XYZ file of C-alpha atoms in Angstrom:
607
model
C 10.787 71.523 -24.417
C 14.673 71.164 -24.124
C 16.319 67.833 -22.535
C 17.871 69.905 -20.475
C 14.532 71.212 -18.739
C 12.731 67.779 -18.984
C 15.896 66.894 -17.022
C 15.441 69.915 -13.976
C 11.678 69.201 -13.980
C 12.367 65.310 -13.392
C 14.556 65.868 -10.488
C 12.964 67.129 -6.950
C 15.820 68.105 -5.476
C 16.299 71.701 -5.735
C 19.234 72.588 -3.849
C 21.485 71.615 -6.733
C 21.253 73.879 -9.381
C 22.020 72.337 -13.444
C 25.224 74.130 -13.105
C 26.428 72.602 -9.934
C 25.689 69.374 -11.406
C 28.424 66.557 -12.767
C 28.738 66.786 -16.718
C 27.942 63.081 -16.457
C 24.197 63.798 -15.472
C 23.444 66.291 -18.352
C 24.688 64.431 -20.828
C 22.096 62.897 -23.760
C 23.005 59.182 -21.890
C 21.902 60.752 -18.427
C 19.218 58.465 -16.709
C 17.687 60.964 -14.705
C 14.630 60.521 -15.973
C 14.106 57.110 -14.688
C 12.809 57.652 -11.208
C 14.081 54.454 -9.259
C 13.546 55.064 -6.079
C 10.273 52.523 -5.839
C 12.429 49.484 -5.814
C 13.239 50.377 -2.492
C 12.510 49.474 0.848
C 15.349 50.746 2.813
C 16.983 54.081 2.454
C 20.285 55.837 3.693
C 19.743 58.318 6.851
C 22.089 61.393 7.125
C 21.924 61.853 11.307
C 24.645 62.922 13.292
C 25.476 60.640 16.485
C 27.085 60.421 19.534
C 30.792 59.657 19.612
C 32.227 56.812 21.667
C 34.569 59.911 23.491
C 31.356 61.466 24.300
C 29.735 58.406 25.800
C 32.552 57.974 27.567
C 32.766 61.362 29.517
C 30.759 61.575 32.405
C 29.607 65.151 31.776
C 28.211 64.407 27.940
C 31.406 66.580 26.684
C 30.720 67.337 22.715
C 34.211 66.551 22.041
C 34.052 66.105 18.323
C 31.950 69.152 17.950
C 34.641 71.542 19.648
C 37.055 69.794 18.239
C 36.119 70.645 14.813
C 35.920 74.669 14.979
C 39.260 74.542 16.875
C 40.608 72.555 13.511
C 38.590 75.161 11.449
C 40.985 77.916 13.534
C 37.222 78.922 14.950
C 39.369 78.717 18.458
C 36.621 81.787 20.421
C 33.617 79.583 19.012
C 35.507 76.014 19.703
C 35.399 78.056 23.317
C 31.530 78.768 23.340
C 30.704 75.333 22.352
C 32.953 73.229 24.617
C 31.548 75.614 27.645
C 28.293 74.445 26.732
C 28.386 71.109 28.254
C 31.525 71.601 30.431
C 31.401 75.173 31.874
C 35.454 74.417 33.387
C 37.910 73.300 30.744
C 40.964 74.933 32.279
C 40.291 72.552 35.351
C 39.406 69.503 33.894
C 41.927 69.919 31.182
C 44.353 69.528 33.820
C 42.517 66.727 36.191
C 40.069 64.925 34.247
C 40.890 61.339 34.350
C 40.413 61.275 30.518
C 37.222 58.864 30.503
C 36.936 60.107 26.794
C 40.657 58.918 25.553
C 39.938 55.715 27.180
C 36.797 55.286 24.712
C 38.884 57.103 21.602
C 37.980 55.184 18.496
C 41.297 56.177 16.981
C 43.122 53.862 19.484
C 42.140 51.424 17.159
C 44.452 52.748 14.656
C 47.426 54.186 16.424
C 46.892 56.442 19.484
C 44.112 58.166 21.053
C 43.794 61.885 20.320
C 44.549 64.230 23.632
C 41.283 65.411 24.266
C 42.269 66.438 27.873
C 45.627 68.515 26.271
C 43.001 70.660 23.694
C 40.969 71.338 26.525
C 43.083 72.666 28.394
C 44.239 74.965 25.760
C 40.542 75.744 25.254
C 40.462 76.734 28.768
C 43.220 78.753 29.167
C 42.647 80.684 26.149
C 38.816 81.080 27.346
C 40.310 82.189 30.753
C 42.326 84.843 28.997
C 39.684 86.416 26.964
C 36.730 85.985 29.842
C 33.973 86.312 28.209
C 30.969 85.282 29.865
C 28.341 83.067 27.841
C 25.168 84.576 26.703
C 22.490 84.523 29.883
C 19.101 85.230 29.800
C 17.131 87.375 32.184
C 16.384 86.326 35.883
C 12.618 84.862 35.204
C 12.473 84.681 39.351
C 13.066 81.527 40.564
C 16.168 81.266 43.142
C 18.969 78.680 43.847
C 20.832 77.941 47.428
C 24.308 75.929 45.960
C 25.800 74.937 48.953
C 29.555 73.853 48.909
C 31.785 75.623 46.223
C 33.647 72.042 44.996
C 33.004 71.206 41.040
C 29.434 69.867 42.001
C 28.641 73.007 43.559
C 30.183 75.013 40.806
C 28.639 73.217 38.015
C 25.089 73.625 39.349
C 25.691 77.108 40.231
C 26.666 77.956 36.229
C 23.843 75.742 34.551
C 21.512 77.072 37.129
C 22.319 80.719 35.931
C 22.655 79.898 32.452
C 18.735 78.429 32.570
C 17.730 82.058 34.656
C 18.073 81.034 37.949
C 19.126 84.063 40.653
C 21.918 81.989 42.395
C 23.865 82.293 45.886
C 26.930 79.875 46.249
C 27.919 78.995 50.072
C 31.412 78.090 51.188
C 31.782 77.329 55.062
C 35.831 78.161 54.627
C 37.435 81.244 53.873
C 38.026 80.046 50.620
C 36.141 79.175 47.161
C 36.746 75.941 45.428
C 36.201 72.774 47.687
C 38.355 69.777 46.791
C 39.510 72.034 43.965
C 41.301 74.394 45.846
C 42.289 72.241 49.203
C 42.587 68.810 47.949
C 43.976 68.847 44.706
C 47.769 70.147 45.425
C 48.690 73.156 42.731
C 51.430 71.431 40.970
C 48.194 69.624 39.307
C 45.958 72.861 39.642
C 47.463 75.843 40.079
C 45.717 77.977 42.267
C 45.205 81.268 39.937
C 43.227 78.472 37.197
C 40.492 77.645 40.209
C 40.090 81.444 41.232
C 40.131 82.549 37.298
C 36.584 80.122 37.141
C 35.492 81.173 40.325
C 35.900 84.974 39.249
C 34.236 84.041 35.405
C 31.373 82.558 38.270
C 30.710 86.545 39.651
C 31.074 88.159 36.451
C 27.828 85.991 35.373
C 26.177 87.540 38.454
C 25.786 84.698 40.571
C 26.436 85.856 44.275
C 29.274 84.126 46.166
C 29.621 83.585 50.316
C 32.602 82.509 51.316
C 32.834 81.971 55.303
C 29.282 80.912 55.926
C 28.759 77.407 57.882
C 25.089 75.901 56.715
C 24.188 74.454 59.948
C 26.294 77.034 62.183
C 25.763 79.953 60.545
C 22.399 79.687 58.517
C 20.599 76.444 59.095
C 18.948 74.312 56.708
C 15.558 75.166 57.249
C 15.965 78.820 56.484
C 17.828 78.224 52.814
C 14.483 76.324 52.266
C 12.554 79.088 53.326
C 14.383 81.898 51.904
C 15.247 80.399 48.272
C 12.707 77.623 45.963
C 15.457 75.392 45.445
C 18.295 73.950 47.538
C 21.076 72.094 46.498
C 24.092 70.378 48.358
C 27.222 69.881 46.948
C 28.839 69.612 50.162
C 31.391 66.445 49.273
C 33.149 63.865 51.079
C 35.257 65.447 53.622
C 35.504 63.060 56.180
C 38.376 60.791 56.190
C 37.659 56.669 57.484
C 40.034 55.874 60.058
C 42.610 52.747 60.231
C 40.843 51.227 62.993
C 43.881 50.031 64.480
C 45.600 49.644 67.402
C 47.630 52.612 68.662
C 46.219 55.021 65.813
C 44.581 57.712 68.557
C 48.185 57.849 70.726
C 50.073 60.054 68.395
C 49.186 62.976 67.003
C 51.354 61.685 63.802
C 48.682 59.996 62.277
C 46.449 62.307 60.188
C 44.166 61.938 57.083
C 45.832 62.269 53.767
C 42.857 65.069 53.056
C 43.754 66.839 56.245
C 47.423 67.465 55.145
C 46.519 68.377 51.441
C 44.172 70.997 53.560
C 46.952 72.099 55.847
C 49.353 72.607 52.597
C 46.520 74.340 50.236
C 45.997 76.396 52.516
C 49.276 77.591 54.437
C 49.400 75.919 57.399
C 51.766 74.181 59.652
C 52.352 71.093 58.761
C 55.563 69.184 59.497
C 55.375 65.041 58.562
C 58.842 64.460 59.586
C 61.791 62.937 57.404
C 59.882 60.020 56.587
C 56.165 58.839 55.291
C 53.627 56.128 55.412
C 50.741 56.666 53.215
C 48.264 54.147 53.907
C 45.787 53.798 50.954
C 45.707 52.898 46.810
C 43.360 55.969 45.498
C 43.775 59.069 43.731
C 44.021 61.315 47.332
C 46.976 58.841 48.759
C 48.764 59.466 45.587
C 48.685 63.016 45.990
C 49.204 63.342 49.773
C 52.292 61.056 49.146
C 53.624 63.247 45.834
C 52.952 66.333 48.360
C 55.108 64.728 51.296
C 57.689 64.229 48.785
C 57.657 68.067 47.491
C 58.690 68.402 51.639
C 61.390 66.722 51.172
C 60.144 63.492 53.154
C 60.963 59.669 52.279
C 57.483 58.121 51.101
C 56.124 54.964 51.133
C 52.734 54.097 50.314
C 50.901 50.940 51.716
C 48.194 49.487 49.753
C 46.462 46.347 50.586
C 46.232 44.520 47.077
C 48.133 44.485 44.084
C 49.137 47.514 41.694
C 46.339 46.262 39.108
C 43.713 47.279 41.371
C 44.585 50.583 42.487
C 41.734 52.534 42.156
C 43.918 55.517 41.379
C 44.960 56.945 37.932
C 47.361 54.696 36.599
C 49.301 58.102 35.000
C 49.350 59.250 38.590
C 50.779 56.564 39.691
C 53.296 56.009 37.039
C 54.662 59.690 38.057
C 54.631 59.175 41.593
C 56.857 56.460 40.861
C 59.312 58.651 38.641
C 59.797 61.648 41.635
C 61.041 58.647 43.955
C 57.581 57.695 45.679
C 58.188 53.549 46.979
C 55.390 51.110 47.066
C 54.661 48.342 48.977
C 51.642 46.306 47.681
C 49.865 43.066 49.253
C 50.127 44.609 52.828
C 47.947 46.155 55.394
C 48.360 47.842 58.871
C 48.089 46.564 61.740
C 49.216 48.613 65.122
C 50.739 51.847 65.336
C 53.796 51.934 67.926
C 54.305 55.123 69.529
C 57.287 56.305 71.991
C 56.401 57.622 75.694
C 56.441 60.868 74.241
C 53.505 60.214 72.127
C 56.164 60.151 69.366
C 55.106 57.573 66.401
C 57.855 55.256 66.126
C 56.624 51.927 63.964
C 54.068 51.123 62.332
C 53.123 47.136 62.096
C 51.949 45.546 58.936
C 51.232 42.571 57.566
C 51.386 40.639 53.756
C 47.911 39.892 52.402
C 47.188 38.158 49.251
C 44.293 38.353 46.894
C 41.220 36.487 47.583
C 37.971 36.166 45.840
C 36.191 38.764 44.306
C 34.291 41.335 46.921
C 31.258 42.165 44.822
C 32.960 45.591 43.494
C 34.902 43.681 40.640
C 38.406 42.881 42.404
C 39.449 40.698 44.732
C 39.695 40.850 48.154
C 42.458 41.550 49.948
C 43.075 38.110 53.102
C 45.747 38.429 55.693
C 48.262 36.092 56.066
C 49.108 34.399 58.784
C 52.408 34.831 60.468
C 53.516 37.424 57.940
C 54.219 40.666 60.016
C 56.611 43.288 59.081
C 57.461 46.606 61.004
C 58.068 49.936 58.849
C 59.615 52.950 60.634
C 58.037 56.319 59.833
C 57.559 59.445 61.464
C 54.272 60.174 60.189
C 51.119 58.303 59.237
C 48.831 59.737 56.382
C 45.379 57.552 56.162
C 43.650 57.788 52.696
C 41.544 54.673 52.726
C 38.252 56.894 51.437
C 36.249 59.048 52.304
C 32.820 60.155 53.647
C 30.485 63.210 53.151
C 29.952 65.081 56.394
C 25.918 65.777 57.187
C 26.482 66.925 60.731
C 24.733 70.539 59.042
C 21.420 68.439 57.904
C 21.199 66.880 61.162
C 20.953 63.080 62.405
C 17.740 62.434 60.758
C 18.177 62.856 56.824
C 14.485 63.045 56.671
C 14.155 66.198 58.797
C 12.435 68.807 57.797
C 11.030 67.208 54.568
C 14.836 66.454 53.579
C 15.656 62.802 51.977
C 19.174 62.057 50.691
C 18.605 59.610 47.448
C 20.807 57.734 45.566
C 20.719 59.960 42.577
C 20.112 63.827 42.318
C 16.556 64.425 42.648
C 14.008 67.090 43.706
C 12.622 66.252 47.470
C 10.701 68.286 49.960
C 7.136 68.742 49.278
C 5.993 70.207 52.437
C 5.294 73.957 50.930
C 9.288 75.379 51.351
C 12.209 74.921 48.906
C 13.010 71.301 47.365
C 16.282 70.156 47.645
C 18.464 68.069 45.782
C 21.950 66.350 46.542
C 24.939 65.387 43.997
C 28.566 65.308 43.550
C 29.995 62.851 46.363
C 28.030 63.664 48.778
C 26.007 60.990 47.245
C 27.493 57.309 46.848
C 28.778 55.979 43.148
C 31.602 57.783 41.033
C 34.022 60.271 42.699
C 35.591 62.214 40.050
C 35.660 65.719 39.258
C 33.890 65.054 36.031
C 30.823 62.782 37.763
C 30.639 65.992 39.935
C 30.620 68.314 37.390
C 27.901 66.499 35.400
C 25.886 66.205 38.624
C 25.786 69.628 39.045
C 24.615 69.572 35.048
C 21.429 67.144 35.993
C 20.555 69.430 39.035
C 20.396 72.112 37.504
C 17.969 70.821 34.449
C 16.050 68.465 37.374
C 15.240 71.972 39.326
C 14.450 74.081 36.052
C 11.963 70.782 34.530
C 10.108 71.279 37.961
C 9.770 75.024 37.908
C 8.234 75.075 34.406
C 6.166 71.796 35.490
C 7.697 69.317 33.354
C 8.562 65.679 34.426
C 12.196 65.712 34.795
C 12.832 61.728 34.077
C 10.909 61.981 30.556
C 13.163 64.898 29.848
C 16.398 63.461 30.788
C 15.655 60.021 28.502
C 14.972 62.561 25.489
C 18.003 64.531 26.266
C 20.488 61.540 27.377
C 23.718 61.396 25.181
C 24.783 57.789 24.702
C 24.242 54.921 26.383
C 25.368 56.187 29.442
C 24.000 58.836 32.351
C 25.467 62.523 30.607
C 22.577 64.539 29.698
C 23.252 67.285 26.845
C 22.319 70.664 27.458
C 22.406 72.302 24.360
C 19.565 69.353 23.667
C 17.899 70.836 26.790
C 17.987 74.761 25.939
C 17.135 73.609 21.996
C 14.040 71.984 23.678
C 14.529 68.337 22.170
C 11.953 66.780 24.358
C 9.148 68.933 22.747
C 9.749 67.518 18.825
C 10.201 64.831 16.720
C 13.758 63.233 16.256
C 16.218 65.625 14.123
C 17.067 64.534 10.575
C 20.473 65.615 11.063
C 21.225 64.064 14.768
C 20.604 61.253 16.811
C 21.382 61.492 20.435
C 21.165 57.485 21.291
C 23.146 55.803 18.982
C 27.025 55.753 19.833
C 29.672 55.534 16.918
C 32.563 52.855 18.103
C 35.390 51.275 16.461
C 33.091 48.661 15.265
C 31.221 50.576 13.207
C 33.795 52.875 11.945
C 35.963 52.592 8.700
C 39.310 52.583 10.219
C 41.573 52.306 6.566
C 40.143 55.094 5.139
C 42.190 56.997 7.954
C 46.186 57.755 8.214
C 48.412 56.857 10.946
C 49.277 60.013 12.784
C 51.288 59.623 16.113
C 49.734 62.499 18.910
C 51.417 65.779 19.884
C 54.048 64.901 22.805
C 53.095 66.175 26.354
C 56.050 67.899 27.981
C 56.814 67.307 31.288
C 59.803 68.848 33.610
C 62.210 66.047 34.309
C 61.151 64.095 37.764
C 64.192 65.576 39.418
C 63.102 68.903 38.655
C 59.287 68.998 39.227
C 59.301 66.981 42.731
C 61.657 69.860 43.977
C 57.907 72.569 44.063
C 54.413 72.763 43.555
C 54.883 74.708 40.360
C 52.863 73.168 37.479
C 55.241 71.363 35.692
C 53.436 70.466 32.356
C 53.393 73.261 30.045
C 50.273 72.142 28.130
C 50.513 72.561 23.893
C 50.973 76.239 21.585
C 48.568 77.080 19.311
C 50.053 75.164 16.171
C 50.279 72.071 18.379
C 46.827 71.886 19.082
C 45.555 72.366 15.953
C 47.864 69.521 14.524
C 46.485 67.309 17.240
C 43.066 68.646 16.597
C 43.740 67.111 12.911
C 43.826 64.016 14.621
C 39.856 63.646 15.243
C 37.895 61.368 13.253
C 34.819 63.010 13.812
C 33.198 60.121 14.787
C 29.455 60.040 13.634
C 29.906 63.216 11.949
C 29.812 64.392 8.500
C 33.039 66.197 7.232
C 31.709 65.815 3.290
C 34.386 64.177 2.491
C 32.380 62.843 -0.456
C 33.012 59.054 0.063
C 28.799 58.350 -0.659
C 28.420 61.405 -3.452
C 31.619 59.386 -5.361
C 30.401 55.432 -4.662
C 26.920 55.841 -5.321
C 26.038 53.856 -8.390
C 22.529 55.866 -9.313
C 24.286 59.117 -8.592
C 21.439 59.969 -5.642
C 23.681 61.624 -3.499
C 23.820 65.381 -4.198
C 24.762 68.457 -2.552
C 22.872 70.622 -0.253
C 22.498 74.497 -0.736
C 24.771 75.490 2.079
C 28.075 73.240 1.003
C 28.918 73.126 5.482
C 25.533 71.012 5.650
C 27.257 68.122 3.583
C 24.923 65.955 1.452
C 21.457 64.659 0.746
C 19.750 61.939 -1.189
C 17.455 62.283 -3.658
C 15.181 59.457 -2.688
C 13.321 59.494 -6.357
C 16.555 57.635 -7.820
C 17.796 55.565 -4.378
C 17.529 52.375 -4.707
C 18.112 51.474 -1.034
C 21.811 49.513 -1.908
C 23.351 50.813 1.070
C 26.847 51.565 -0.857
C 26.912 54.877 0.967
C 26.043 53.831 4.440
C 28.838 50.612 3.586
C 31.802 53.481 2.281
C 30.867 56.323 4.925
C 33.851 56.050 7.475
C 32.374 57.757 10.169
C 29.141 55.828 10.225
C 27.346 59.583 9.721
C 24.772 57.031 7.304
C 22.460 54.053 8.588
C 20.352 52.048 6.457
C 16.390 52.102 7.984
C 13.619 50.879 6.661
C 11.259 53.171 4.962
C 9.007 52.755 7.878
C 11.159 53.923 10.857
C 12.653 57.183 9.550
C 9.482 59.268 8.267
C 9.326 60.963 11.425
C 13.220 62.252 11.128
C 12.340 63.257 7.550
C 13.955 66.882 7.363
């Protein structure tokens, strides 16, 4: 017998063929047929994790996953795959709050990468083409999604992606919820929300527009007539000032009532000057909309800039278009004229206290500090409430419990119900509403094929935090052992990751119309990036917790264990007969794609 088939018997790996292998291993000095691998009692694992950007976004977006076949070029299937988790990218790509940049390991090196920016141009190109994701068959089972905001939305296009026959509900005459009347259009144009809602009917789920649940159909009869219910209703309902004076005038008005009034076309005149009352995302954007009138804007918040629970970029650009703030101050009486005219409004410095049991401090008046501000309107966006006049005074009626968390209730013989977006206390974001509708959706399809939805949702959790993955769902993850190649609990971060094996690369600019310009209409005045800028920013990923094969372990491996795999996209493997459990590998991988376990722990993810 030749050495050089003593050599191919004494190796077990037999994906690498005696051709593909190094000169160094054939030659007569080659050790291969030493079989080290009993001196060990750990050993590298090759397993895929999750990403500190995908731990970070609310709706368990795969971010390095698309981001990779839009890098490859692969932009249709970079599409397909970021639809998977988050069925809107044209939306969020615009007014996401960018939970995942925040989290970007690659901040740790220069910038983080623009997630929000490619998904946009994911979105818009996926809006262009239209092509609806692969559905299976109706298997029977119907869905009632009532309210037609992102929670709504999302549970109507997971619902029909897992079978469901699905009816969406809208009380107004228009689809979209907060989408379409609360976010104004120079953040979300118009023709975006209605190109989603559209991709929504070509899927076949049916869409009512004008019909009041409650008025119009009650409660009890969506029970009767479909097996599951959900609400996605929202927070509608603006908190008043409480204040003296505030019901005289008919110039005081929610901030949410006058986005409504301009989404949709009506009257609305605030006058040459504006109070907006309020630190959060919907006072920003009533007073950026009172600007685009032409009014002089001021907006009253009660404690400092640093706790403004609005976007910091939002407020930054409010600033920019002309927008003035007064911090530290509160209101305190609303002076009117004889002809009901609003004439001051009466305020008064606060400073910061101690902390309220939400992490910042509370806001104390000060004595003997008042202050009068003239304005001619009032906008009050101090939060907001979900509206449950259509379930009735008693959440329990009818079988009907509103929970702290989505979940299946009713079990009195009729449909079973479940709640989520913020209609629900906790996170109001478009993303928390999105993924909501994600859970709902898997919650009501776990109970019709009898499976216990919390076991499911712990095997199918992405990260450390409450995003579920559904391509983990529809690959049925709950039902088998761990995969070899993919670990859905462990989260890469900067920690972990081998930051100078990576170089510097500053992101793509965002363009924005000049301030001047863009506060003059409600035209969307960011651009968003061409095709060769995305892909250049694309470049930018680290791939955290993935394998690119960039060869790092096959090179620094001093026993020469690592070798190929038959398909060269599927990276590397060790041969275990010659590891000797050094951990070089998992020490030079730079995306922390290999872990050292002992021998014990990883026979179960054995490929």
């Amino acid at each position: 017998m030749t050495a050089k088939r003593r050599l191919e018997e004494a190796s077990p790996v037999r994906s690498l063929t005696w051709r593909d292998m190094p000169p160094m291993n054939v030659s007569l000095g080659s050790m291969l047929h030493n079989r080290t691998g009993g001196w060990r009692y750990v050993r590298p694992l090759m397993q895929a994790k999750v990403s500190a950007c995908q731990n970070a976004c609310p709706a368990g977006n795969d971010v390095p996953g698309w981001i990779r076949l839009l890098h490859e070029g692969a932009v249709q299937e970079a599409c397909r795959h970021l639809k998977l988790e988050q069925p809107f990218p044209a939306i969020l790509g615009r007014v996401c709050f960018s939970f995942c940049q925040g989290a970007c390991n690659r901040s740790g090196l220069d910038q983080s990468v623009e997630v929000r920016e490619l998904e946009r141009f994911l979105g818009d190109r996926a809006q262009a083409r239209a092509e609806p994701p692969d559905l299976p068959p109706c298997h029977g089972s119907s869905v009632a999604v009532v309210g037609s905001g992102p929670a709504g939305l999302s549970a109507a296009y997971f619902a029909r992606r897992l079978g469901f026959r699905v009816t969406l509900f809208e009380k107004l005459g228009v689809l979209g919820g907060i989408l379409r009347i609360g976010i104004p259009a120079y953040r979300l144009p118009r023709r975006i929300v209605e190109a989603e809602i559209d991709a929504l009917s070509g899927m076949g789920i049916e869409l009512r527009s004008g019909t009041e649940i409650g008025r119009q159909v009650s409660l009890k009869e969506l029970r009767t007539d479909f097996d599951y219910v959900f609400l996605g209703t929202g927070a509608h309902a603006s908190r008043r000032l409480g204040i003296p004076g505030e019901q005289d005038s008919g110039r005081v008005t929610s901030g949410l009532e006058a986005l409504r009034r301009v989404a949709l076309g009506e009257p609305f005149d605030p006058g040459r000057s504006v109070i907006v009352v309020g630190g959060g995302n919907t006072a920003i954007d009533a007073a950026r909309t009172a600007l685009r009138r032409g009014c002089e804007v001021t907006v009253l918040y009660r404690r400092s800039e640093a706790e403004m629970p609005a976007h910091p970029e939002e407020i930054r650009q409010a600033r920019e278009e002309g927008v003035r703030f007064r911090f530290l101050a509160a209101p305190e009486e609303v002076r009117t004229s004889s002809d009901g005219s609003l004439r001051q409004l009466v305020c008064c410095e606060t400073e910061l206290g101690e902390e309220d049991g939400t992490g910042r401090r509370r806001s104390v008046r000060k004595e003997g500090s008042l202050f009068r501000l003239e304005a001619e309107t009032v906008l009050c966006a101090i939060g907001e409430e979900p509206d449950l006049r259509y379930i009735g005074h008693r959440f329990d009626a009818d079988g009907l419990t509103l929970r702290a968390r989505t979940e299946l209730t009713g079990d009195d013989g009729r449909g079973k119900v479940l709640a989520g977006g913020d209609i629900l206390h906790g996170p109001r974001s478009v993303a928390h509403a999105v993924a909501a509708g994600k859970r709902a959706a898997v919650s009501m399809d776990c109970d019709r094929r009898g499976l216990e939805a919390a076991a499911v949702m712990e095997a199918i959790t992405a990260g450390q935090g409450p995003a579920v993955s559904f391509a983990a769902y529809l690959e049925r993850e709950w039902e088998r052992a761990p995969q070899a190649r993919r670990d859905l609990r462990e989260v890469v971060d900067a920690s972990k990751m081998r930051l100078d094996r990576f170089h510097r690369a500053s992101p793509v600019a965002r363009r924005l119309e000049a301030a001047d310009t863009r506060k003059t209409s409600f035209d969307e005045y960011a651009p968003g990036y061409e095709q060769h800028e995305a892909l250049r920013e694309a470049d930018r990923c680290m791939q955290c917790g993935r394998c690119t094969a960039c060869s790092d372990c096959l090179i620094f491996c001093p026993d020469m264990s690592v070798v190929c795999r038959e398909c060269p996209s599927d990276g590397f493997q060790v041969d275990l007969d010659y590891c000797k459990g050094c951990g070089i590998c998992a020490n030079e991988c730079p995306r922390h794609f290999i872990t050292m376990v002992e021998e014990d722990s990883c026979a179960a993810t054995e490929a």
